[in-house]
Every structure is written in C-alpha cells, then in structure tokens.
Amino acid sequence: MFRHYLFQCIIIIMKIGLYVNKLDEDYQLSIYRSIKKRTGELGLNLICIQQEHVNRALDSDSCLFPSRQFINADGVIILTPAITEYVPSDAFNKLRTLFPNIPVVSIGDHIEGICSIIIKSRSSMEQLMEHLVHHHNYRRFLYIGGPEKHRDNILRETVFRTYLSKMKNQYPEIYFDITHGFYNENTGTAVMTKYYEQHINNPPDVVVAANDEMAIGALKVLKTRTDIRWQNCAVTGFDDTERAQITIPPLTTIRQPFEEMGTTAVEAMYTMLKQRPSQELLKVDCRLHIRNSCGCSEIHAPYSEAETERMFDNARAELTRMQYQAIKVTRYMRNTSLFGEALNTVSSISDISDNLKEFLNYLEVQVFFLILFEKHSASIPLKGKLVYKKTHYEEIPLFNTPEQIKLKTFFSDYITPENTGAANFDMRYLRAGDDVYGLIVYTSDDSAHQHMCSASVYMANALQRLNILNLEKKRAEQLEKEVSRRTKDLVSANNKLKRESQRRIKVEAEVLKISELERMRFSLDLHDDICQRLAGISMKCRGLSSGNQKLLELSDQIDETLTRTRQYAHDSFPMDIDVLGINQAIDNLCHTFQKQTGCKCTYNWSAPEPLPISRAAQIAIFRIIQEAMHNTIKHAKANEVKVTIEKKDSLLWVTVSDNGKGIKNISSKNMRKETHGLGLRSMQYRADQIGAEYKLTSTEENGTRIQLKLHLLS
C-alpha cells in the first residue's frame, strides 16, 4: 500500500515537455488545450516549449531542442507537423536519439521507434470528394494546398488527385486545378484572388482547401465578387477549427480529432511513465462534417434527432463562449498594442520591466519569469539572468541583480507548483532575426497565448534595439579614446573637414535648387513679359500694315522670334512636368526635338504612372535626357536617337542612345576630368544629387549610350 502511494506521489510531480511552434493558431492551440486538460486530470505537470523548429536548427547548424538540456522533463510530446517541415528522413532519426532516457510521443507523424499518434484522413477525404462529385454533381475543382513538400499536404493532395482522376473515366467533363500556399488565411485570400484574376470567365464549381484557414480566406474572396458564378462557388476545408463552425456559411470540413489526439498522446505517455509498454503507432479517425459552404442547404450527416439537438445546444453554448472570448480578445489586443508602442521608446531593461508589469496585469497572467542572455546568438546558452518574476505569491523586478543562474537550476527550483502555485507553464524564446536574447516562462488563460506571442516579439525587438544602442555606445567610447590620442590640431582639422563636407553637400543641393528656381524665373519672365511684348508688337504691325509688305514681313519675323522665345522659355524650365507629368513632358521633348532637328527620335515608356520618385528626381532625369539629346546633335552628328524609361523590379532604368560618331577616350570613371565638356559633367552631377547610378559608354562604331539606374520610392 505504501509503495503504491509513493508511486502516485512520484507521478504527480512528473513533468511533461510539449514541443510546438507557437500558440497563436487554432491547430496547435487546440491540441495544446486537450493535452493540458488531460495532464491536469492525471496529476502531471506540463511545460510547453515554443519556437524550437527543426528546420531552423538544420539551416543554422545549431542545437536541436536546446531546452532538453535544462527543462528537466520526465517525458516529451512533440507536435511534429508544427515544428518540422520538409525535413530529411535523417532529421527524424535524430529525434529518436535526442531524448535517450525518457519516453517520447509524436503527434502527427509516424517516427519509427517512437510512440506516434497519427490521424486517418484518407477515408474521410474520399468521402468528401464523393459527396462533392455525386451529391452535388460538381465537375470543376480547385485544390488550394499547403506547401508542396509538407507531409500533410502530400496525403490530402494525393487523395484529391487520385479520386478525381479515377472519376474522369466515369465523368469525362471533370476538370481540376491545383495550387499551393501556406496554411494561413492570408494565403487563401491571395491564392484565390490570383486564381480569380487568371480564370475570371472559368470559375470552379468548388474549392477544396487543405485546411480551414485557407478555406476561410478563399471564402472571403468569393463572397466579394460581383459575378454570381463565383459567389456561388462551394468551399470546403480541413481541421474543423472553431472559426469553421461559426463562419458564414458554416464550413464543410474534415474534423481532426484534436481532443482525442492530445488525450491519446498523454495517456500513452502516462502508460510509459508507469514503466509499461505502449503501442508504437496509434491511429485516430477523422470525420467529415457537412455544413452549408459546400452547397448543402441542410446538414447531411448521420445524426439522430437527439444528437442533432445536442449539437445545437453545444453550438449555442459555444457561440456564447466565443462572444465572451471575442470581447476579452479585443481588450487584450488593445493592451498588447499599447505594450508594443511603449517598448518602442524604452531606453533600459528596467523600462521594459516597468511596462511589463502593467501589461501582465491587463492580460491576467498569473505567473511570469523573464530571463535574459548575455550572449546573443542563434545558440541557446545554459545560463541566464533572471530579471523579472511574478507568481501568485510575489512580483519582483530583479534587473539590478548581477548573478547568472543556470537554466537547469531555474527550471528545477523556480518552475514548480510549490514556488509558483501553478502546474502548467509555457516557454517562449525572445528571438529577433537570428539572435536569441532570452526567454519567458508564463502561465495564462488560453485566450492570452496569441498576445503573449506578440509581446515576446515586441520584447525581443526592444532588446535588440537596446543591444544595438549599447554596441554603438561602446564603439563611440572606443572611437573617442582613439581620437583623444591624436593631437588637437588633427581633431580640429578632422572636424573642419567633416563640417566642410557637410556644408558642401548642402551648398551643392542648394545651388541646384537655386539654379532650377532661376530657370523657372527666367522662363516665366520670357513667357509673361518678353513673349507678351513681342505678341503685342506683332499685332500692332499687322494693324498698321494696311497692305504695307514691309510691315507684314516685320510682323512675320516678330512671330518667328516669339515662337523661338517661347520654345526657349519652355526648354529653360519644363512646366509640363508639373502639369502633365514626366512621361508626357519627355514625350513632348522628343517630339519637339525631332521636329526642330530632323533627327529621328524614338521614345518608349514602360513604367508606372505617376512615377514614384521625387519631383527633384523627375527634373534631374528630364535635364539629363535634354542634355544628352542636345549632345547628340551638337557633337555626335547622329540621325537617330532612342529614349527608353522602364521599371525592372524596384528600379527605374533611363536610357538615351544614339547612332552618332561617339566620344573618344570617354567613360563614367574619367568623365569628371576638366578636359570633357560641361554638359557631360552636369549629367553626372545631377545623377549624383538624386542618388542614381550613372553609366556612359561610347564607341565610334555603336555611338553613345547614357544609362541611369534609380531606386523607386516604396
């Protein structure tokens, strides 16, 4: 009897480690809830470790599951689809060796040598396809799958493809398309939008999505189309998440037995903890849930009247619960956003701690620990500094304590029910890019997990910013020490040189601005004063001529002078840029150039309008093209010039080329030399002012080519 009681006590204090990616999406959160529920019923402690993704470790050659070295777990459950994608088979072999002395359970994938919980989805997927083909007589199908190499997608896509290929023998009119994305709503929206644009006149009868999130995204796109054929397109999903049940229309989907999967995994673990063998492969069945999104006006399912009534009661209760949760989540989202905004301005670790306290109270987080690492890298150290702790019993900022604590000691002595008053914990790294700055361990309501994920990102980014500031501060101090070793004259000269360089840059920009303003003033003076006077003189001459041939000839000469003066005013400052835009301004320039010179001018524009560059950049481009065309006639003696403006990726390419005699001994590198003309140097100068890459090539055989490459504004 005593031995039995002692064994029960040992089981109660045993700790189970659960590995997931992140608790901010329904699939992982649903399984997590069922595992937490069952471990609580069996008296087991649970710690959920997030973000230890196998692919990240393989890509960076870092340690797989570094937390295994310090969390002191007596058993491990791994949600393999969430933390492994596209991994080679030897990666699974590594999983068998990482936890050699404790039982391991895999949920989602069968790993040889490890107790594995997998779903049987083939038959339910075939039932779905049979329902769509035979009950609804659908013939045109679109499959929106997950990543092509993802193991879950491979199975679902194979059933989809195989079933419809077989049905084509019976129904030759069957047609299907397959496209891929990621398992989220945004992908479903993007993929469906793209497919609609490419097949606007050939809508499918039904969209079969590889999970509910993508199905909901696709459904939103279809319901906003104006074409009734697309609006009536049926949609199905896979998983049967909470959102699938309350979306409008309710989603026909295949239910993954989340609760059964989690419960089975915990019970298998419990059996092994009691030193009893467990089956290596445990299968749970999926079930097709037919609702309205597939086109059914009623639910066609083998439910009795009592079951149907119970389903409606559960649905009403679930809806009430979800409405309450929605109100809570809205409040959580607001507080999380405020927390993120506050961390954008913190200047120390203590500032993070102060804002953290208020945030945790808003989210009703019962237990929270913050540990920071001194070494920021992709590897996880085995020591850290405990800077903040909150339990049911106390709340203490510890950022001023210098002592490092071993993580193994921390998880043994601090993360216990006796110390915190909680039996379940969640762990998440503070990761920003490739660097890990620390970790958080917390206990909270399930509805807060998404916000804790966001909060960890905010904290990681704040820590990264503080780290960069500290590094910059240290570099500045080192530079100051180095500069102090130099003579005062050298420091003074260096400072003068910096100031002169900055002043010169500003003066050059100001000179260019004043030059354009003077051009504009000159242009307006010519147009508003001289041109008006010439027009008035011409009119008087014609009025006084009364058949006087000489006065008529004088009037014609004045008109010709007026025309040229107006052209000079236009060339001096191209008002077309502001009025018509740069495309039309350059087109007018090319047209006028060809008309005045007789040189053939070809202009091609393939860039967005309006052009996403500054006005100064537009004027500079116009001036460079204008100068290049002037040189074509004046120096190159060409009879053909080509002007091209095109967008490639995020760059704007401007090219002016001619078939003239070229320029000897010229290149972009030596163009600044005084031996070359002012026009060539001015083009380089204008390109530099707008941050454009300028290239000039010229040969006697191929003529001259001037090319600009400029980054467009985002």
XYZ file of C-alpha atoms in Angstrom:
714
model
C 0.000 0.000 0.000
C 2.837 2.387 0.921
C 4.713 1.577 -2.290
C 1.567 2.296 -4.306
C 1.121 5.677 -2.547
C 4.783 6.557 -3.109
C 4.463 5.771 -6.822
C 1.397 8.013 -7.049
C 3.373 10.893 -5.479
C 6.166 10.417 -7.982
C 3.711 10.565 -10.869
C 2.165 13.777 -9.520
C 5.471 15.683 -9.630
C 6.496 14.344 -13.035
C 6.938 16.989 -15.728
C 5.925 16.587 -19.374
C 7.535 18.751 -22.052
C 5.345 19.646 -25.056
C 7.097 20.963 -28.177
C 5.067 23.187 -30.540
C 5.952 26.068 -32.859
C 3.785 28.860 -31.467
C 0.424 29.040 -29.738
C -1.175 31.656 -31.970
C -3.121 29.466 -34.387
C -6.038 27.080 -33.915
C -4.385 23.764 -34.845
C -1.587 23.927 -32.280
C -3.706 25.659 -29.654
C -6.481 23.049 -29.893
C -4.101 20.142 -29.325
C -2.343 22.074 -26.569
C -5.648 22.569 -24.730
C -6.501 18.879 -24.814
C -3.016 17.930 -23.600
C -3.151 20.464 -20.779
C -6.573 19.239 -19.745
C -5.560 15.583 -19.651
C -2.228 16.150 -17.893
C -4.115 18.073 -15.217
C -6.561 15.206 -14.786
C -3.678 12.739 -14.382
C -1.756 14.943 -11.957
C 1.140 15.643 -14.342
C 2.945 18.962 -14.675
C 3.202 20.389 -18.188
C 5.672 22.807 -19.758
C 5.045 23.867 -23.347
C 8.183 24.868 -25.283
C 7.642 27.086 -28.333
C 9.852 28.087 -31.295
C 12.321 25.183 -31.322
C 11.747 24.475 -35.005
C 13.702 21.600 -36.526
C 14.208 23.380 -39.867
C 15.692 26.440 -38.178
C 18.172 24.230 -36.360
C 19.081 22.317 -39.527
C 19.520 25.520 -41.539
C 21.712 27.249 -38.951
C 23.578 24.134 -37.805
C 22.559 24.904 -34.223
C 21.472 22.555 -31.485
C 18.211 20.632 -31.938
C 15.887 21.141 -28.960
C 18.384 23.039 -26.766
C 15.791 23.186 -23.964
C 16.112 19.417 -23.466
C 19.339 20.192 -21.598
C 17.640 22.230 -18.899
C 13.852 21.774 -18.637
C 14.199 18.509 -16.636
C 11.282 16.810 -18.393
C 10.387 13.234 -17.476
C 8.718 12.737 -20.857
C 8.343 14.633 -24.125
C 5.418 15.083 -26.514
C 6.294 16.561 -29.926
C 3.739 18.119 -32.281
C 5.829 17.193 -35.313
C 3.831 18.865 -38.144
C 4.215 22.213 -36.361
C 7.968 22.045 -35.761
C 9.132 20.058 -38.809
C 8.610 20.897 -42.474
C 10.453 19.468 -45.472
C 12.921 17.756 -43.166
C 15.002 14.847 -44.492
C 14.471 11.411 -43.016
C 17.717 11.564 -41.035
C 16.259 14.524 -39.101
C 13.605 12.167 -37.749
C 16.348 9.696 -36.913
C 17.948 12.442 -34.810
C 14.695 12.890 -32.883
C 14.977 9.314 -31.658
C 18.419 9.959 -30.200
C 17.834 13.378 -28.621
C 15.843 12.017 -25.682
C 17.517 8.655 -24.983
C 16.430 8.125 -21.388
C 12.839 9.373 -21.325
C 9.668 8.373 -23.199
C 8.802 10.364 -26.329
C 5.443 10.658 -28.105
C 4.992 12.137 -31.588
C 1.669 13.692 -32.609
C 1.002 13.992 -36.338
C 3.853 11.984 -37.879
C 4.916 8.385 -37.544
C 8.539 8.245 -36.392
C 9.919 4.729 -36.291
C 10.948 3.729 -32.797
C 8.802 6.433 -31.159
C 5.207 6.143 -29.983
C 3.310 8.076 -32.667
C -0.261 9.391 -32.779
C -1.461 9.871 -36.350
C -4.796 10.652 -37.945
C -6.522 8.512 -40.543
C -7.742 11.069 -43.045
C -7.787 9.171 -46.337
C -11.279 7.696 -45.992
C -12.840 10.979 -44.791
C -11.111 12.850 -47.618
C -12.535 10.321 -50.088
C -15.992 10.744 -48.506
C -15.716 14.485 -49.034
C -14.786 14.046 -52.696
C -17.588 11.529 -53.200
C -20.072 13.972 -51.647
C -18.933 16.777 -53.955
C -18.947 14.651 -57.122
C -22.072 12.540 -56.591
C -24.304 14.544 -54.270
C -23.644 17.991 -55.781
C -22.591 16.888 -59.282
C -19.597 19.244 -59.211
C -17.248 18.827 -62.167
C -14.774 21.727 -61.956
C -12.453 21.624 -58.928
C -9.722 23.827 -57.488
C -7.423 22.464 -54.769
C -5.610 25.012 -52.574
C -2.901 23.042 -50.816
C -0.257 23.779 -48.238
C 3.474 23.736 -49.074
C 4.072 21.125 -51.753
C 6.566 19.105 -49.705
C 4.585 19.257 -46.470
C 3.656 15.720 -45.465
C 0.017 16.520 -44.607
C -0.480 18.289 -47.916
C 1.044 15.418 -49.879
C -1.522 12.978 -48.486
C -4.540 15.267 -48.986
C -3.486 16.300 -52.466
C -2.833 12.682 -53.447
C -6.351 11.644 -52.425
C -7.808 14.651 -54.266
C -5.858 13.947 -57.451
C -6.308 10.171 -57.380
C -10.051 10.280 -56.759
C -10.796 12.806 -59.494
C -8.502 11.051 -61.974
C -10.474 7.855 -61.349
C -13.805 9.686 -61.693
C -12.774 11.102 -65.088
C -13.333 7.637 -66.531
C -16.970 7.911 -65.494
C -17.348 11.686 -65.923
C -15.002 12.897 -68.706
C -16.063 16.511 -68.097
C -14.316 16.545 -64.695
C -11.542 19.137 -64.571
C -9.276 20.193 -61.695
C -6.516 22.698 -60.924
C -4.009 22.553 -58.079
C -2.227 25.481 -56.443
C -0.245 25.859 -53.231
C 0.417 28.295 -50.419
C 0.870 28.208 -46.654
C -1.557 27.075 -44.001
C -2.993 30.520 -43.160
C -5.915 32.748 -44.104
C -3.778 35.308 -45.949
C -2.546 32.617 -48.316
C -6.106 31.501 -49.034
C -7.067 35.088 -49.841
C -4.023 35.710 -52.045
C -4.226 32.419 -53.944
C -7.967 32.752 -54.533
C -7.607 36.341 -55.741
C -4.855 35.401 -58.177
C -6.811 32.413 -59.479
C -9.895 34.579 -59.975
C -7.922 37.136 -61.985
C -6.401 34.415 -64.196
C -9.659 32.465 -64.731
C -12.285 35.165 -64.485
C -14.510 33.517 -67.099
C -13.988 29.928 -65.891
C -14.977 29.674 -62.226
C -14.656 26.308 -60.482
C -17.675 24.601 -59.010
C -15.910 24.011 -55.702
C -12.687 24.974 -53.910
C -11.158 22.203 -51.795
C -8.716 23.758 -49.309
C -6.103 21.815 -47.349
C -7.097 23.487 -44.090
C -9.815 25.716 -42.664
C -7.728 28.894 -42.523
C -7.101 28.825 -46.285
C -10.734 27.897 -46.900
C -11.940 30.911 -44.895
C -9.562 33.181 -46.831
C -10.845 31.825 -50.151
C -14.466 32.146 -48.987
C -13.989 35.828 -48.211
C -12.710 36.488 -51.726
C -15.544 34.585 -53.401
C -18.281 36.348 -51.448
C -16.973 39.765 -52.532
C -17.065 39.011 -56.273
C -19.825 40.579 -58.352
C -20.100 37.557 -60.673
C -22.820 35.278 -59.292
C -20.958 32.221 -60.639
C -18.029 32.965 -58.353
C -20.276 33.903 -55.436
C -21.981 30.509 -55.650
C -18.698 28.592 -55.737
C -18.626 25.999 -52.933
C -15.728 25.808 -50.457
C -14.520 23.046 -48.123
C -11.740 22.909 -45.544
C -9.865 20.546 -43.265
C -9.411 20.589 -39.436
C -12.811 21.835 -38.170
C -11.459 24.676 -36.050
C -13.733 26.952 -34.020
C -13.837 29.528 -36.819
C -15.015 26.896 -39.299
C -18.127 26.332 -37.217
C -19.190 29.983 -36.951
C -18.106 31.390 -40.318
C -20.883 32.331 -42.737
C -21.798 29.987 -44.273
C -20.603 27.320 -41.810
C -17.692 25.436 -43.346
C -17.957 21.898 -44.614
C -14.731 20.340 -43.390
C -12.976 17.228 -42.135
C -12.632 17.292 -38.396
C -9.248 16.483 -36.947
C -9.900 14.894 -33.552
C -7.767 17.414 -31.645
C -9.028 16.429 -28.218
C -8.645 12.732 -28.906
C -5.139 13.244 -30.332
C -3.982 15.172 -27.275
C -5.692 12.838 -24.846
C -4.288 9.726 -26.535
C -0.785 11.202 -26.501
C -0.950 11.998 -22.768
C -2.370 8.602 -21.907
C 0.355 6.873 -23.933
C 2.940 8.974 -22.108
C 1.327 8.156 -18.756
C 1.497 4.444 -19.567
C 5.204 4.683 -20.385
C 5.918 6.722 -17.253
C 4.492 3.824 -15.271
C 7.118 1.611 -16.964
C 4.542 -0.103 -19.143
C 4.948 -0.578 -22.901
C 2.811 1.422 -25.293
C 1.926 0.738 -28.903
C 4.283 2.407 -31.349
C 1.511 3.534 -33.707
C -1.866 4.795 -32.501
C -4.407 5.964 -35.070
C -7.405 8.221 -34.578
C -10.124 8.713 -37.155
C -11.081 11.960 -38.848
C -14.730 12.665 -39.534
C -16.430 14.533 -42.346
C -18.667 17.369 -41.133
C -21.013 18.581 -43.849
C -22.345 22.083 -43.390
C -23.538 24.794 -45.778
C -20.365 26.007 -47.526
C -20.312 23.002 -49.883
C -23.762 23.942 -51.197
C -25.926 21.888 -48.868
C -28.989 23.730 -47.641
C -29.247 21.338 -44.693
C -26.695 19.313 -42.772
C -26.478 15.855 -44.339
C -24.932 13.776 -41.587
C -25.855 10.504 -39.906
C -27.022 12.182 -36.682
C -30.056 11.143 -34.667
C -32.608 13.709 -33.594
C -31.185 13.694 -30.051
C -27.646 14.102 -31.369
C -28.731 16.959 -33.594
C -30.447 18.713 -30.688
C -27.392 18.207 -28.523
C -25.228 19.635 -31.324
C -27.380 22.754 -31.485
C -27.222 23.148 -27.687
C -23.449 22.801 -27.808
C -23.279 25.247 -30.690
C -25.327 27.828 -28.791
C -23.142 27.400 -25.726
C -20.017 27.604 -27.845
C -21.263 30.740 -29.566
C -21.942 32.395 -26.207
C -18.471 31.414 -25.013
C -16.859 32.706 -28.191
C -18.741 36.013 -27.943
C -17.370 36.453 -24.446
C -13.910 35.458 -25.676
C -14.162 37.959 -28.544
C -14.792 40.778 -26.063
C -11.841 39.644 -23.978
C -9.581 39.257 -27.014
C -10.457 42.776 -28.205
C -9.383 44.138 -24.835
C -6.236 42.009 -24.911
C -5.383 43.230 -28.415
C -5.635 46.848 -27.354
C -3.382 46.313 -24.353
C -0.895 44.329 -26.419
C -0.748 47.126 -28.967
C -0.151 49.685 -26.216
C 2.594 47.476 -24.798
C 4.295 47.308 -28.191
C 4.088 51.073 -28.588
C 5.575 51.594 -25.130
C 8.526 49.312 -25.870
C 9.396 51.361 -28.950
C 10.701 54.102 -26.674
C 12.304 52.232 -23.759
C 15.949 53.008 -23.033
C 16.802 50.334 -20.466
C 15.911 46.870 -19.180
C 14.227 48.450 -16.173
C 11.901 50.359 -18.536
C 10.867 47.040 -20.125
C 10.215 45.632 -16.653
C 8.039 48.605 -15.686
C 5.854 48.317 -18.797
C 5.776 44.541 -18.482
C 4.178 44.698 -15.058
C 1.211 46.698 -16.308
C 0.820 44.531 -19.419
C 0.767 41.276 -17.432
C -1.874 42.643 -15.088
C -4.090 43.595 -18.044
C -3.752 40.094 -19.504
C -4.382 38.490 -16.111
C -1.150 36.494 -16.366
C -0.732 34.615 -13.115
C 2.912 33.502 -13.425
C 5.697 35.099 -15.422
C 9.502 34.862 -15.477
C 11.876 36.824 -17.695
C 15.420 35.552 -18.222
C 17.931 37.386 -20.435
C 21.091 36.008 -22.028
C 24.389 37.853 -22.142
C 25.427 36.241 -25.417
C 23.021 36.998 -28.237
C 23.252 34.359 -30.958
C 21.317 31.533 -32.553
C 22.601 29.145 -29.874
C 20.815 28.941 -26.530
C 23.178 29.305 -23.552
C 22.775 27.243 -20.402
C 22.866 30.302 -18.144
C 20.828 33.465 -17.971
C 19.999 36.412 -15.773
C 16.632 36.373 -14.036
C 15.432 39.976 -14.338
C 11.729 39.741 -13.506
C 9.434 37.294 -11.774
C 5.739 37.237 -10.973
C 3.965 34.430 -9.161
C 0.812 34.024 -7.168
C 2.850 34.999 -4.129
C 5.095 37.878 -5.218
C 6.138 40.182 -8.032
C 9.773 41.370 -8.126
C 11.823 43.233 -10.772
C 15.351 41.819 -10.469
C 17.131 43.679 -13.249
C 19.768 45.099 -10.893
C 20.969 41.704 -9.642
C 24.151 40.699 -11.486
C 24.126 36.981 -10.731
C 23.729 34.473 -13.528
C 21.536 31.460 -12.927
C 21.830 28.037 -14.520
C 18.726 27.294 -16.546
C 18.685 23.736 -15.249
C 18.556 25.089 -11.698
C 15.940 27.645 -12.696
C 13.560 25.040 -14.135
C 14.137 22.714 -11.176
C 13.801 25.222 -8.340
C 11.707 28.094 -9.707
C 9.323 26.484 -12.219
C 7.475 24.305 -9.734
C 3.943 24.259 -8.334
C 5.329 24.854 -4.849
C 7.154 28.028 -5.912
C 4.559 29.479 -8.276
C 1.207 27.982 -7.358
C 0.781 26.715 -10.941
C 1.157 23.261 -12.515
C 1.312 24.220 -16.213
C 3.843 26.548 -17.834
C 4.589 27.874 -21.298
C 8.055 28.825 -22.502
C 8.910 31.082 -25.411
C 12.218 32.490 -26.627
C 12.824 36.187 -27.214
C 14.075 35.824 -30.765
C 14.789 38.707 -33.166
C 16.169 37.602 -36.500
C 18.970 35.111 -35.890
C 19.631 36.303 -32.349
C 18.066 34.984 -29.144
C 18.031 37.475 -26.268
C 16.358 35.414 -23.572
C 13.212 33.512 -22.741
C 9.939 33.927 -20.924
C 8.067 31.332 -18.874
C 4.450 32.058 -18.032
C 1.063 30.701 -17.071
C -2.013 32.352 -18.535
C -5.521 31.888 -19.830
C -5.590 30.140 -23.227
C -7.044 33.250 -24.874
C -3.882 35.181 -23.970
C -1.393 32.967 -25.824
C -1.616 34.860 -29.108
C -0.939 38.112 -27.279
C 1.935 36.621 -25.319
C 3.448 35.601 -28.664
C 3.152 39.185 -29.884
C 4.514 40.518 -26.595
C 7.589 38.277 -26.853
C 8.269 39.681 -30.331
C 7.951 43.238 -29.006
C 10.326 42.478 -26.142
C 12.839 40.771 -28.440
C 12.851 43.750 -30.805
C 13.247 46.156 -27.885
C 16.149 44.108 -26.531
C 17.738 44.003 -29.966
C 17.436 47.772 -30.235
C 18.946 48.259 -26.768
C 21.735 45.866 -27.662
C 22.499 47.799 -30.838
C 22.450 51.067 -28.894
C 24.836 49.638 -26.306
C 27.162 48.366 -29.022
C 27.073 51.743 -30.700
C 27.749 53.393 -27.364
C 30.754 51.153 -26.768
C 32.028 51.778 -30.285
C 31.616 55.507 -29.725
C 33.550 55.294 -26.478
C 36.342 53.332 -28.156
C 36.428 55.815 -31.012
C 36.563 58.690 -28.548
C 39.524 57.106 -26.803
C 41.265 56.615 -30.127
C 40.582 60.185 -31.204
C 41.840 61.526 -27.854
C 45.263 60.069 -28.623
C 45.625 62.341 -31.623
C 46.710 65.935 -31.489
C 44.244 68.741 -31.023
C 45.147 70.107 -34.420
C 44.300 66.790 -36.101
C 40.976 66.634 -34.263
C 40.238 70.215 -35.260
C 41.210 69.577 -38.879
C 39.127 66.424 -38.974
C 36.106 68.248 -37.569
C 36.587 71.079 -40.045
C 36.786 68.593 -42.891
C 33.553 66.954 -41.754
C 31.783 70.276 -41.446
C 33.093 71.426 -44.812
C 31.998 68.169 -46.427
C 28.508 68.512 -44.979
C 28.372 72.181 -45.916
C 29.481 71.396 -49.461
C 26.812 68.766 -49.885
C 24.163 71.193 -48.653
C 25.532 74.021 -50.833
C 25.573 71.805 -53.930
C 21.980 70.805 -53.305
C 21.027 74.433 -52.676
C 22.851 75.591 -55.822
C 20.966 73.041 -57.874
C 17.706 74.181 -56.283
C 18.508 77.863 -56.901
C 19.529 77.052 -60.460
C 16.161 75.455 -61.127
C 14.387 78.367 -59.461
C 16.339 80.817 -61.614
C 15.492 78.772 -64.689
C 11.847 78.888 -63.701
C 12.003 82.662 -63.051
C 13.782 83.214 -66.357
C 11.261 81.015 -68.142
C 8.319 82.873 -66.601
C 9.882 86.262 -67.385
C 10.379 85.270 -71.006
C 6.873 83.906 -71.283
C 4.981 86.547 -69.294
C 6.993 89.625 -70.304
C 9.063 89.310 -73.480
C 6.637 86.986 -75.257
C 3.689 89.228 -74.428
C 5.556 92.290 -75.664
C 6.509 90.545 -78.910
C 2.931 89.410 -79.398
C 1.741 92.997 -78.872
C 4.290 94.407 -81.322
C 3.278 91.822 -83.918
C -0.374 92.744 -83.563
C 0.379 96.486 -83.927
C 2.484 95.879 -87.033
C -0.304 93.931 -88.655
C -2.812 96.556 -87.630
C -0.742 99.361 -89.158
C 0.332 97.492 -92.270
C -2.725 98.301 -94.440
C -1.123 96.341 -97.241
C 2.411 97.525 -96.392
C 4.515 94.488 -97.345
C 7.483 95.502 -95.234
C 5.372 95.798 -92.087
C 3.858 92.368 -92.819
C 7.343 90.872 -93.227
C 8.381 92.562 -89.986
C 5.318 91.056 -88.255
C 6.251 87.578 -89.563
C 9.789 87.980 -88.232
C 8.400 89.049 -84.864
C 6.105 85.991 -84.827
C 9.045 83.715 -85.596
C 11.065 85.369 -82.822
C 8.062 84.939 -80.492
C 7.847 81.216 -81.310
C 11.548 80.699 -80.632
C 11.398 82.705 -77.437
C 8.503 80.592 -76.181
C 10.492 77.451 -77.003
C 13.499 78.841 -75.107
C 11.216 79.546 -72.137
C 9.812 76.003 -72.292
C 13.269 74.408 -72.616
C 14.606 76.523 -69.767
C 12.020 75.142 -67.318
C 9.684 72.284 -68.341
C 6.350 73.235 -66.822
C 4.942 70.084 -68.478
C 6.370 68.006 -65.619
C 4.078 69.626 -63.062
C 1.071 69.933 -65.366
C 1.180 66.760 -67.470
C 3.669 64.537 -65.633
C 7.161 63.448 -66.575
C 6.020 60.890 -69.162
C 4.166 63.459 -71.258
C 6.905 66.051 -70.671
C 9.591 63.755 -72.094
C 7.275 62.751 -74.936
C 6.800 66.427 -75.809
C 10.559 66.948 -75.576
C 11.221 64.096 -78.028
C 8.532 65.347 -80.408
C 9.903 68.895 -80.380
C 13.470 67.634 -80.750
C 12.577 65.610 -83.843
C 10.584 68.465 -85.345
C 13.340 71.042 -84.815
C 16.389 68.942 -85.729
C 15.058 66.408 -88.218
C 16.770 63.684 -86.176
C 14.518 60.634 -85.719
C 13.605 60.284 -82.036
C 12.024 57.082 -80.679
C 10.520 57.185 -77.171
C 9.371 54.166 -75.153
C 7.799 54.352 -71.670
C 7.085 51.187 -69.633
C 6.995 52.445 -66.064
C 4.141 53.101 -63.592
C 2.269 56.410 -63.551
C 2.542 58.503 -61.526
C 6.243 57.701 -61.239
C 7.139 57.010 -57.557
C 10.154 59.352 -57.394
C 10.610 62.848 -56.011
C 9.978 65.982 -58.065
C 13.676 66.816 -57.868
C 14.499 63.417 -59.345
C 11.975 63.949 -62.167
C 13.530 67.303 -63.061
C 17.037 65.798 -62.937
C 16.022 62.943 -65.269
C 14.415 65.420 -67.670
C 17.562 67.587 -67.665
C 19.853 64.610 -68.277
C 17.733 63.440 -71.220
C 17.574 67.006 -72.544
C 21.373 67.420 -72.311
C 22.007 64.013 -73.872
C 19.759 64.842 -76.853
C 21.462 68.221 -77.226
C 24.861 66.471 -77.359
C 23.505 64.058 -79.947
C 23.016 66.884 -82.454
C 25.842 69.160 -81.397
C 28.657 66.636 -81.085
C 27.610 63.140 -82.175
C 26.087 64.219 -85.521
C 23.564 61.380 -85.172
C 20.431 60.941 -87.242
C 18.628 58.683 -84.775
C 18.221 58.770 -81.001
C 16.287 56.405 -78.714
C 14.915 57.267 -75.266
C 13.679 54.430 -73.013
C 12.227 54.577 -69.498
C 11.312 51.263 -67.901
C 10.774 49.662 -64.493
C 12.587 46.466 -63.540
C 11.799 45.134 -60.079
C 12.156 48.173 -57.779
C 14.490 50.063 -60.127
C 13.870 52.703 -62.775
C 16.108 52.442 -65.845
C 16.546 55.505 -68.086
C 18.471 55.029 -71.336
C 19.392 57.520 -74.075
C 21.328 56.113 -77.039
C 22.271 57.428 -80.495
C 23.953 56.189 -83.651
C 26.445 59.036 -83.824
C 30.218 59.057 -84.086
C 30.797 58.563 -80.355
C 33.254 60.225 -77.995
C 36.890 59.230 -77.882
C 38.507 58.154 -74.604
C 35.367 58.623 -72.523
C 33.890 56.562 -69.650
C 31.906 57.154 -66.483
C 35.118 56.888 -64.436
C 37.089 59.679 -66.181
C 34.112 61.874 -67.055
C 34.751 64.277 -64.170
C 38.039 65.439 -65.734
C 38.094 69.050 -66.836
C 39.060 68.014 -70.378
C 35.499 66.928 -71.013
C 32.569 69.212 -71.611
C 30.391 70.883 -69.017
C 27.343 69.029 -70.320
C 28.789 65.593 -69.593
C 29.890 66.617 -66.111
C 26.490 68.200 -65.385
C 24.726 64.925 -66.215
C 26.981 63.023 -63.785
C 26.457 65.743 -61.177
C 22.653 65.611 -61.458
C 22.706 61.811 -61.232
C 24.783 62.005 -58.039
C 22.374 64.516 -56.494
C 19.401 62.134 -56.800
C 21.369 59.029 -55.803
C 21.204 57.446 -59.258
C 23.830 55.141 -60.730
C 25.149 56.775 -63.910
C 26.858 54.927 -66.756
C 28.158 56.318 -70.056
C 29.543 54.174 -72.858
C 30.617 55.479 -76.257
C 32.356 53.965 -79.286
C 32.834 55.157 -82.829
C 31.051 52.040 -84.120
C 27.997 51.998 -81.841
C 27.526 55.622 -80.853
C 26.875 56.909 -77.340
C 24.723 55.330 -74.643
C 23.788 57.017 -71.349
C 22.048 54.938 -68.687
C 20.603 55.813 -65.273
C 19.573 53.312 -62.593
C 17.451 54.759 -59.767
C 15.643 53.112 -56.839
C 11.906 53.834 -56.813
C 10.206 55.037 -53.652
C 8.309 52.318 -51.794
